[in-house]
Amino acid sequence: MNPLAWLRGWWGSRRIPLAWLLLTRQPVRLAVALAGISFAGILMFMQFGFRDGLFDASVTIHKLFDADLVLISPRSSSSVSMAGFPRRRLVQTLADPEVTGVTPVHWSLLLWRNPQTRATRSILTLGFEPTDPLFTDPGLAARARVLSERGRVLFDELSRPEFGPVAQWFKQGRTVESEISGKRIRVGGLVSLGTSFGADGNLLTSSETFLQLMPNTPPGSIEVGLVRLRRGADVAAVQARLRRELPSDVQVLTKAGFIAFEQDYWRSSTSIGFIFSLGAAMGFVVGCVIVYQILYSDVSDHLPEYATLMAMGYRLTHLLGVVAREGLLLAILGYIPAFAAGQGLYLVVRNATNLPVAMDTSRATLVFSLILVMCMGSAALAMRRLGDADPAEIF
């Protein structure tokens, strides 16, 4: 094969990157477009991140429970408003052959006094029998022995700093004492649980100490009942059986259902989810406006060139493809800095609030899809300007 003929054929088959050349012809306009797209992407990343982080943070404690089924009162609406139910309902579940163990749990928000500043703040307090399993963490059993002594608590070292330097003082060997609901308590150990949207800190204590702190609790009443089943048991079948056998003053949920119960409250019963979704939508609209203005101006500025190409025999579909490729390039180039900035901002939010805000594949894909739709939709609107590219009128 003649090398010169091959080279001519290869060169003739090459496509001129017209979309890229049109975008880079005016670097300032391209920079403004990419800045606008990145800003819209960052806004969507943050809004979706806050929303999903809120839902994940609302079930920080729920995920740690060592349970297959969870009993709660039908009057409970969320972790910040848990109602009590008779403890004997939990005992009744032991009659089922698949149930191997239960743990009654007291659950309430109590007022903790900062031992340094003396300011008070609500803290989630869980009361349980120290000999019963509570969380899946195998190391908790050893630390829970100290709770057998009345007036002792385990403090969550991941609680927000507004509760005071409790973990720091305890690790230094100091005796850390404070007040809960006006009653004196002593920190007997530390745990690592994590904050939630409904609670900025956590305490673990024995049922005896909890009832001392909450003397008005009805006798024999608990807020949460943990039920553990035999390995390999059909959880759904046991749940259905217990629902039939237990009275209507208790609700039987799977652990996943208990998590969904909490998340559904924040998603549907509050305006928070809607607000964050609306913020993401506003970022999408702002990005659409910016990209449309950039592409429309670009098409308008090069209308004589497009008309010349049409006079040379290029079909309108070819020119529409150029604008579409411009939109695709803008989407890719604008997404990259938005993704990098989102990662950095998520790190800042985690360090500042301890909320589980992190980048995941589903959110990254969602934001890229929205940016792609934003750019391609704006390109489609800008394509209408090509209808004016009539060589007979322009020249």
CSV table of C-alpha atoms in Angstrom, one decimal:
chain,number,residue,atom,x,y,z
A,1,MET,CA,0.0,0.0,0.0
A,2,ASN,CA,1.3,3.4,-0.9
A,3,PRO,CA,2.2,5.2,2.3
A,4,LEU,CA,1.4,8.6,0.9
A,5,ALA,CA,-2.1,7.5,-0.2
A,6,TRP,CA,-2.7,5.9,3.2
A,7,LEU,CA,-1.6,9.2,4.9
A,8,ARG,CA,-3.9,11.2,2.7
A,9,GLY,CA,-6.8,8.8,3.4
A,10,TRP,CA,-6.1,8.9,7.2
A,11,TRP,CA,-5.9,12.7,7.2
A,12,GLY,CA,-9.0,13.0,5.2
A,13,SER,CA,-10.9,10.7,7.6
A,14,ARG,CA,-10.0,12.8,10.7
A,15,ARG,CA,-12.7,15.0,12.1
A,16,ILE,CA,-11.9,18.5,13.1
A,17,PRO,CA,-12.8,19.0,16.8
A,18,LEU,CA,-15.0,21.9,15.9
A,19,ALA,CA,-16.9,21.8,19.3
A,20,TRP,CA,-13.7,22.0,21.2
A,21,LEU,CA,-12.3,24.8,19.1
A,22,LEU,CA,-15.4,26.9,19.4
A,23,LEU,CA,-15.4,26.5,23.2
A,24,THR,CA,-11.7,27.3,23.6
A,25,ARG,CA,-11.7,30.2,21.2
A,26,GLN,CA,-12.8,32.5,24.0
A,27,PRO,CA,-11.1,31.3,27.2
A,28,VAL,CA,-12.8,33.8,29.4
A,29,ARG,CA,-16.2,32.8,28.3
A,30,LEU,CA,-15.3,29.1,28.8
A,31,ALA,CA,-13.9,29.8,32.3
A,32,VAL,CA,-17.2,31.6,33.2
A,33,ALA,CA,-19.2,28.7,31.9
A,34,LEU,CA,-17.2,26.1,33.8
A,35,ALA,CA,-17.3,28.2,37.0
A,36,GLY,CA,-21.1,28.4,36.7
A,37,ILE,CA,-21.5,24.6,36.1
A,38,SER,CA,-19.1,23.8,38.9
A,39,PHE,CA,-20.9,26.1,41.3
A,40,ALA,CA,-24.2,24.4,40.4
A,41,GLY,CA,-22.6,21.0,40.9
A,42,ILE,CA,-21.1,22.0,44.2
A,43,LEU,CA,-24.5,23.3,45.4
A,44,MET,CA,-26.2,20.0,44.4
A,45,PHE,CA,-23.4,18.0,46.0
A,46,MET,CA,-23.8,19.9,49.3
A,47,GLN,CA,-27.6,19.8,49.3
A,48,PHE,CA,-27.8,16.1,48.5
A,49,GLY,CA,-25.0,15.4,51.0
A,50,PHE,CA,-26.7,17.3,53.8
A,51,ARG,CA,-30.0,15.6,53.1
A,52,ASP,CA,-28.5,12.0,52.9
A,53,GLY,CA,-26.2,12.8,55.8
A,54,LEU,CA,-29.2,13.8,57.8
A,55,PHE,CA,-31.0,10.6,57.1
A,56,ASP,CA,-27.9,8.5,57.8
A,57,ALA,CA,-27.1,10.4,61.0
A,58,SER,CA,-30.7,10.0,62.3
A,59,VAL,CA,-30.1,6.2,62.6
A,60,THR,CA,-26.6,6.1,64.1
A,61,ILE,CA,-27.7,4.3,67.2
A,62,HIS,CA,-30.3,2.2,65.4
A,63,LYS,CA,-27.7,0.6,63.3
A,64,LEU,CA,-25.6,-0.5,66.3
A,65,PHE,CA,-28.3,-2.5,68.1
A,66,ASP,CA,-27.8,-6.2,68.5
A,67,ALA,CA,-31.3,-7.3,67.4
A,68,ASP,CA,-33.3,-9.0,64.7
A,69,LEU,CA,-36.6,-7.5,65.8
A,70,VAL,CA,-37.4,-4.3,67.6
A,71,LEU,CA,-40.5,-3.6,69.7
A,72,ILE,CA,-41.7,0.0,70.1
A,73,SER,CA,-44.9,1.7,71.1
A,74,PRO,CA,-47.3,2.7,68.2
A,75,ARG,CA,-47.4,6.1,69.8
A,76,SER,CA,-43.7,6.6,69.2
A,77,SER,CA,-43.0,9.0,66.3
A,78,SER,CA,-39.2,9.3,66.2
A,79,SER,CA,-36.1,9.0,68.4
A,80,VAL,CA,-36.8,12.4,69.9
A,81,SER,CA,-40.3,11.3,70.9
A,82,MET,CA,-40.3,7.8,72.1
A,83,ALA,CA,-43.3,6.5,74.0
A,84,GLY,CA,-43.3,3.7,76.5
A,85,PHE,CA,-45.0,0.3,76.3
A,86,PRO,CA,-45.4,-2.5,78.9
A,87,ARG,CA,-42.1,-4.4,79.4
A,88,ARG,CA,-44.1,-7.7,79.7
A,89,ARG,CA,-44.7,-7.5,76.0
A,90,LEU,CA,-41.0,-8.1,75.5
A,91,VAL,CA,-41.1,-11.0,77.9
A,92,GLN,CA,-44.0,-12.5,76.0
A,93,THR,CA,-41.8,-12.8,72.9
A,94,LEU,CA,-39.7,-15.4,74.7
A,95,ALA,CA,-42.5,-17.9,74.3
A,96,ASP,CA,-41.7,-18.0,70.5
A,97,PRO,CA,-39.3,-21.0,69.8
A,98,GLU,CA,-37.2,-18.8,67.5
A,99,VAL,CA,-36.4,-16.1,70.1
A,100,THR,CA,-33.1,-16.7,71.9
A,101,GLY,CA,-32.9,-13.5,74.0
A,102,VAL,CA,-34.3,-10.0,74.6
A,103,THR,CA,-33.0,-6.7,76.0
A,104,PRO,CA,-35.3,-4.0,77.4
A,105,VAL,CA,-34.1,-0.5,76.7
A,106,HIS,CA,-35.0,2.8,78.2
A,107,TRP,CA,-34.7,5.7,75.8
A,108,SER,CA,-35.0,9.4,76.5
A,109,LEU,CA,-33.4,12.8,76.0
A,110,LEU,CA,-32.1,14.1,79.4
A,111,LEU,CA,-30.5,17.4,80.4
A,112,TRP,CA,-26.7,17.1,80.8
A,113,ARG,CA,-24.7,19.7,82.6
A,114,ASN,CA,-21.4,20.6,81.1
A,115,PRO,CA,-18.9,20.0,84.0
A,116,GLN,CA,-16.7,22.9,82.8
A,117,THR,CA,-19.2,25.7,81.8
A,118,ARG,CA,-22.2,24.4,83.8
A,119,ALA,CA,-24.4,24.9,80.8
A,120,THR,CA,-27.1,22.3,80.1
A,121,ARG,CA,-27.8,20.5,76.9
A,122,SER,CA,-30.0,17.5,75.9
A,123,ILE,CA,-28.2,14.2,75.5
A,124,LEU,CA,-29.7,10.9,74.4
A,125,THR,CA,-29.6,8.4,77.3
A,126,LEU,CA,-30.1,4.7,77.0
A,127,GLY,CA,-30.7,2.5,80.0
A,128,PHE,CA,-30.3,-1.3,79.9
A,129,GLU,CA,-29.2,-4.2,82.0
A,130,PRO,CA,-25.4,-4.2,81.9
A,131,THR,CA,-25.4,-8.0,81.5
A,132,ASP,CA,-27.7,-7.9,78.5
A,133,PRO,CA,-26.3,-7.5,74.9
A,134,LEU,CA,-27.1,-4.0,73.5
A,135,PHE,CA,-24.9,-3.3,70.6
A,136,THR,CA,-23.1,-5.5,68.1
A,137,ASP,CA,-19.7,-4.2,69.4
A,138,PRO,CA,-18.3,-7.1,71.4
A,139,GLY,CA,-16.2,-4.8,73.5
A,140,LEU,CA,-19.1,-3.1,75.1
A,141,ALA,CA,-19.8,-6.0,77.5
A,142,ALA,CA,-16.5,-5.4,79.3
A,143,ARG,CA,-17.0,-1.7,79.6
A,144,ALA,CA,-20.7,-2.1,80.7
A,145,ARG,CA,-19.7,-3.9,83.9
A,146,VAL,CA,-19.0,-0.5,85.5
A,147,LEU,CA,-22.7,0.4,85.1
A,148,SER,CA,-23.6,-2.2,87.7
A,149,GLU,CA,-22.6,0.5,90.2
A,150,ARG,CA,-25.4,3.0,90.7
A,151,GLY,CA,-24.9,6.5,89.3
A,152,ARG,CA,-22.3,5.4,86.7
A,153,VAL,CA,-22.6,6.2,83.0
A,154,LEU,CA,-20.6,5.5,79.8
A,155,PHE,CA,-20.0,8.7,77.9
A,156,ASP,CA,-19.9,8.8,74.1
A,157,GLU,CA,-16.5,10.3,73.2
A,158,LEU,CA,-17.8,11.2,69.8
A,159,SER,CA,-20.3,13.6,71.3
A,160,ARG,CA,-20.1,17.3,70.3
A,161,PRO,CA,-17.7,19.4,72.3
A,162,GLU,CA,-20.6,21.5,73.8
A,163,PHE,CA,-21.0,18.7,76.4
A,164,GLY,CA,-17.5,19.6,77.8
A,165,PRO,CA,-14.0,18.0,77.7
A,166,VAL,CA,-15.4,14.8,79.3
A,167,ALA,CA,-13.4,12.3,77.2
A,168,GLN,CA,-10.2,14.3,77.5
A,169,TRP,CA,-10.5,14.6,81.3
A,170,PHE,CA,-11.3,10.9,81.6
A,171,LYS,CA,-8.4,9.8,79.5
A,172,GLN,CA,-6.1,12.0,81.7
A,173,GLY,CA,-7.2,9.9,84.7
A,174,ARG,CA,-9.4,12.6,86.3
A,175,THR,CA,-12.7,11.9,88.0
A,176,VAL,CA,-15.4,13.3,85.8
A,177,GLU,CA,-18.7,14.1,87.6
A,178,SER,CA,-21.7,16.0,86.4
A,179,GLU,CA,-25.4,16.3,86.7
A,180,ILE,CA,-28.3,14.8,84.7
A,181,SER,CA,-31.7,16.3,85.3
A,182,GLY,CA,-30.3,17.7,88.5
A,183,LYS,CA,-28.9,14.4,89.8
A,184,ARG,CA,-25.3,13.6,90.4
A,185,ILE,CA,-23.6,11.0,88.1
A,186,ARG,CA,-20.0,9.9,87.5
A,187,VAL,CA,-18.5,8.9,84.1
A,188,GLY,CA,-17.2,5.3,84.5
A,189,GLY,CA,-16.0,4.8,80.9
A,190,LEU,CA,-16.1,5.9,77.3
A,191,VAL,CA,-17.8,4.5,74.2
A,192,SER,CA,-17.6,5.5,70.5
A,193,LEU,CA,-21.1,5.7,69.1
A,194,GLY,CA,-21.4,8.9,67.1
A,195,THR,CA,-23.9,11.8,67.0
A,196,SER,CA,-27.2,11.8,65.2
A,197,PHE,CA,-29.4,14.5,63.8
A,198,GLY,CA,-31.7,14.2,66.8
A,199,ALA,CA,-29.0,14.0,69.5
A,200,ASP,CA,-25.7,15.7,69.7
A,201,GLY,CA,-24.4,13.2,72.3
A,202,ASN,CA,-25.0,9.8,73.9
A,203,LEU,CA,-24.9,8.2,77.3
A,204,LEU,CA,-25.3,4.6,78.4
A,205,THR,CA,-26.4,3.7,81.9
A,206,SER,CA,-28.0,0.8,83.8
A,207,SER,CA,-31.8,0.6,84.0
A,208,GLU,CA,-31.5,1.2,87.7
A,209,THR,CA,-29.6,4.5,87.2
A,210,PHE,CA,-31.9,5.5,84.4
A,211,LEU,CA,-35.0,5.1,86.6
A,212,GLN,CA,-33.2,7.1,89.3
A,213,LEU,CA,-32.7,9.9,86.8
A,214,MET,CA,-36.3,9.6,85.5
A,215,PRO,CA,-38.3,8.8,88.7
A,216,ASN,CA,-41.6,9.6,86.9
A,217,THR,CA,-41.2,6.7,84.5
A,218,PRO,CA,-44.2,4.3,84.8
A,219,PRO,CA,-43.2,1.1,86.5
A,220,GLY,CA,-42.6,-1.8,84.0
A,221,SER,CA,-42.5,0.6,81.1
A,222,ILE,CA,-39.7,0.7,78.4
A,223,GLU,CA,-39.3,2.5,75.1
A,224,VAL,CA,-37.5,-0.1,73.0
A,225,GLY,CA,-37.3,-3.9,73.2
A,226,LEU,CA,-34.6,-5.7,71.3
A,227,VAL,CA,-35.4,-9.3,70.2
A,228,ARG,CA,-32.7,-11.7,69.1
A,229,LEU,CA,-33.5,-14.8,67.1
A,230,ARG,CA,-32.0,-18.2,66.5
A,231,ARG,CA,-29.4,-18.2,63.7
A,232,GLY,CA,-31.0,-19.0,60.4
A,233,ALA,CA,-34.5,-18.1,61.6
A,234,ASP,CA,-37.0,-16.6,59.2
A,235,VAL,CA,-37.2,-13.0,60.5
A,236,ALA,CA,-40.3,-12.1,58.5
A,237,ALA,CA,-42.2,-15.1,59.7
A,238,VAL,CA,-41.4,-14.5,63.3
A,239,GLN,CA,-42.3,-10.9,62.9
A,240,ALA,CA,-45.7,-11.8,61.4
A,241,ARG,CA,-46.3,-14.4,64.2
A,242,LEU,CA,-45.5,-11.9,67.0
A,243,ARG,CA,-47.7,-9.3,65.4
A,244,ARG,CA,-50.6,-11.8,65.6
A,245,GLU,CA,-49.9,-12.9,69.1
A,246,LEU,CA,-49.0,-9.6,70.8
A,247,PRO,CA,-51.7,-6.9,71.7
A,248,SER,CA,-52.0,-3.7,69.7
A,249,ASP,CA,-50.2,-1.6,72.3
A,250,VAL,CA,-46.8,-2.7,70.8
A,251,GLN,CA,-45.4,-2.6,67.3
A,252,VAL,CA,-43.0,-5.3,66.0
A,253,LEU,CA,-40.4,-4.1,63.5
A,254,THR,CA,-37.4,-5.7,61.9
A,255,LYS,CA,-34.1,-3.9,62.5
A,256,ALA,CA,-34.3,-2.5,58.9
A,257,GLY,CA,-37.9,-1.5,59.6
A,258,PHE,CA,-36.8,0.3,62.7
A,259,ILE,CA,-34.2,2.2,60.7
A,260,ALA,CA,-36.7,3.0,58.0
A,261,PHE,CA,-39.2,4.2,60.7
A,262,GLU,CA,-36.8,6.8,61.9
A,263,GLN,CA,-35.7,7.9,58.4
A,264,ASP,CA,-39.3,8.2,57.3
A,265,TYR,CA,-40.0,10.6,60.1
A,266,TRP,CA,-37.3,13.0,59.0
A,267,ARG,CA,-38.2,12.5,55.3
A,268,SER,CA,-41.9,12.9,55.4
A,269,SER,CA,-42.9,14.5,58.8
A,270,THR,CA,-40.5,17.4,58.6
A,271,SER,CA,-39.7,20.0,55.9
A,272,ILE,CA,-35.9,19.3,56.1
A,273,GLY,CA,-35.8,16.8,53.2
A,274,PHE,CA,-37.9,19.1,51.0
A,275,ILE,CA,-35.7,22.1,51.8
A,276,PHE,CA,-32.5,20.3,50.8
A,277,SER,CA,-34.1,18.9,47.6
A,278,LEU,CA,-35.4,22.4,46.7
A,279,GLY,CA,-31.9,23.8,47.2
A,280,ALA,CA,-30.5,21.2,44.8
A,281,ALA,CA,-33.2,22.0,42.3
A,282,MET,CA,-32.3,25.7,42.5
A,283,GLY,CA,-28.7,24.8,41.8
A,284,PHE,CA,-29.8,22.9,38.8
A,285,VAL,CA,-31.9,25.8,37.5
A,286,VAL,CA,-29.0,28.3,38.0
A,287,GLY,CA,-26.7,26.0,36.0
A,288,CYS,CA,-29.2,25.6,33.2
A,289,VAL,CA,-29.5,29.4,32.8
A,290,ILE,CA,-25.7,29.9,32.8
A,291,VAL,CA,-25.0,27.1,30.3
A,292,TYR,CA,-27.9,28.2,28.0
A,293,GLN,CA,-26.6,31.8,28.0
A,294,ILE,CA,-23.1,30.7,27.1
A,295,LEU,CA,-24.1,28.3,24.3
A,296,TYR,CA,-26.7,30.7,22.9
A,297,SER,CA,-24.1,33.5,22.8
A,298,ASP,CA,-21.6,31.1,21.2
A,299,VAL,CA,-24.1,30.0,18.5
A,300,SER,CA,-25.2,33.6,17.8
A,301,ASP,CA,-21.5,34.8,17.5
A,302,HIS,CA,-20.7,32.1,15.0
A,303,LEU,CA,-23.9,32.2,13.1
A,304,PRO,CA,-22.2,33.4,9.8
A,305,GLU,CA,-19.7,30.5,10.1
A,306,TYR,CA,-22.6,28.0,10.6
A,307,ALA,CA,-24.3,29.5,7.6
A,308,THR,CA,-21.2,29.1,5.5
A,309,LEU,CA,-20.9,25.5,6.5
A,310,MET,CA,-24.5,25.0,5.5
A,311,ALA,CA,-23.8,26.7,2.1
A,312,MET,CA,-20.9,24.2,1.7
A,313,GLY,CA,-23.3,21.3,2.0
A,314,TYR,CA,-23.2,20.5,5.7
A,315,ARG,CA,-26.6,19.4,6.9
A,316,LEU,CA,-28.3,21.0,9.8
A,317,THR,CA,-28.1,17.8,11.8
A,318,HIS,CA,-24.3,18.0,11.6
A,319,LEU,CA,-24.3,21.5,13.1
A,320,LEU,CA,-26.7,20.5,15.8
A,321,GLY,CA,-24.2,17.7,16.7
A,322,VAL,CA,-21.5,20.3,17.2
A,323,VAL,CA,-23.6,22.2,19.7
A,324,ALA,CA,-24.5,18.9,21.4
A,325,ARG,CA,-20.8,18.1,21.7
A,326,GLU,CA,-20.2,21.5,23.2
A,327,GLY,CA,-22.8,20.7,25.9
A,328,LEU,CA,-21.2,17.3,26.6
A,329,LEU,CA,-17.7,18.9,26.9
A,330,LEU,CA,-19.0,21.5,29.3
A,331,ALA,CA,-20.7,18.9,31.4
A,332,ILE,CA,-17.5,16.8,31.8
A,333,LEU,CA,-15.2,19.7,32.3
A,334,GLY,CA,-17.6,21.4,34.8
A,335,TYR,CA,-18.2,18.2,36.8
A,336,ILE,CA,-14.5,17.5,37.6
A,337,PRO,CA,-13.9,20.6,39.8
A,338,ALA,CA,-17.4,20.2,41.3
A,339,PHE,CA,-16.6,16.6,42.4
A,340,ALA,CA,-13.2,17.6,43.8
A,341,ALA,CA,-14.7,20.6,45.7
A,342,GLY,CA,-17.5,18.4,47.0
A,343,GLN,CA,-15.0,15.9,48.5
A,344,GLY,CA,-13.2,18.7,50.3
A,345,LEU,CA,-16.4,20.3,51.6
A,346,TYR,CA,-17.6,16.9,52.8
A,347,LEU,CA,-14.4,16.6,54.8
A,348,VAL,CA,-14.9,20.0,56.4
A,349,VAL,CA,-18.5,19.2,57.3
A,350,ARG,CA,-17.5,15.9,58.9
A,351,ASN,CA,-14.8,17.5,61.0
A,352,ALA,CA,-17.1,20.4,62.1
A,353,THR,CA,-20.3,18.5,62.8
A,354,ASN,CA,-19.4,14.8,63.1
A,355,LEU,CA,-22.3,14.1,60.7
A,356,PRO,CA,-21.7,11.1,58.3
A,357,VAL,CA,-21.4,13.2,55.1
A,358,ALA,CA,-19.3,11.5,52.5
A,359,MET,CA,-19.1,11.0,48.8
A,360,ASP,CA,-20.6,7.8,47.5
A,361,THR,CA,-21.1,6.3,44.0
A,362,SER,CA,-24.8,6.9,43.8
A,363,ARG,CA,-24.6,10.6,44.7
A,364,ALA,CA,-21.7,11.2,42.4
A,365,THR,CA,-23.6,9.5,39.5
A,366,LEU,CA,-26.8,11.4,40.3
A,367,VAL,CA,-25.0,14.8,40.3
A,368,PHE,CA,-23.2,14.0,37.1
A,369,SER,CA,-26.4,12.9,35.4
A,370,LEU,CA,-28.1,16.1,36.5
A,371,ILE,CA,-25.2,18.2,35.2
A,372,LEU,CA,-25.3,16.2,31.9
A,373,VAL,CA,-29.1,16.8,31.6
A,374,MET,CA,-28.5,20.5,32.5
A,375,CYS,CA,-25.9,21.0,29.8
A,376,MET,CA,-27.6,18.9,27.1
A,377,GLY,CA,-30.9,20.5,27.7
A,378,SER,CA,-29.4,23.9,27.5
A,379,ALA,CA,-27.7,22.9,24.3
A,380,ALA,CA,-31.0,21.7,22.9
A,381,LEU,CA,-32.5,25.1,23.6
A,382,ALA,CA,-29.6,26.9,22.1
A,383,MET,CA,-29.9,24.8,18.9
A,384,ARG,CA,-33.0,26.6,18.0
A,385,ARG,CA,-30.8,29.6,17.1
A,386,LEU,CA,-29.3,27.5,14.3
A,387,GLY,CA,-32.6,27.8,12.5
A,388,ASP,CA,-31.6,31.4,11.7
A,389,ALA,CA,-28.5,30.3,10.0
A,390,ASP,CA,-29.8,30.9,6.4
A,391,PRO,CA,-26.9,31.8,4.0
A,392,ALA,CA,-29.3,33.7,1.8
A,393,GLU,CA,-30.2,36.1,4.6
A,394,ILE,CA,-26.9,36.4,6.3
A,395,PHE,CA,-24.8,37.1,3.2
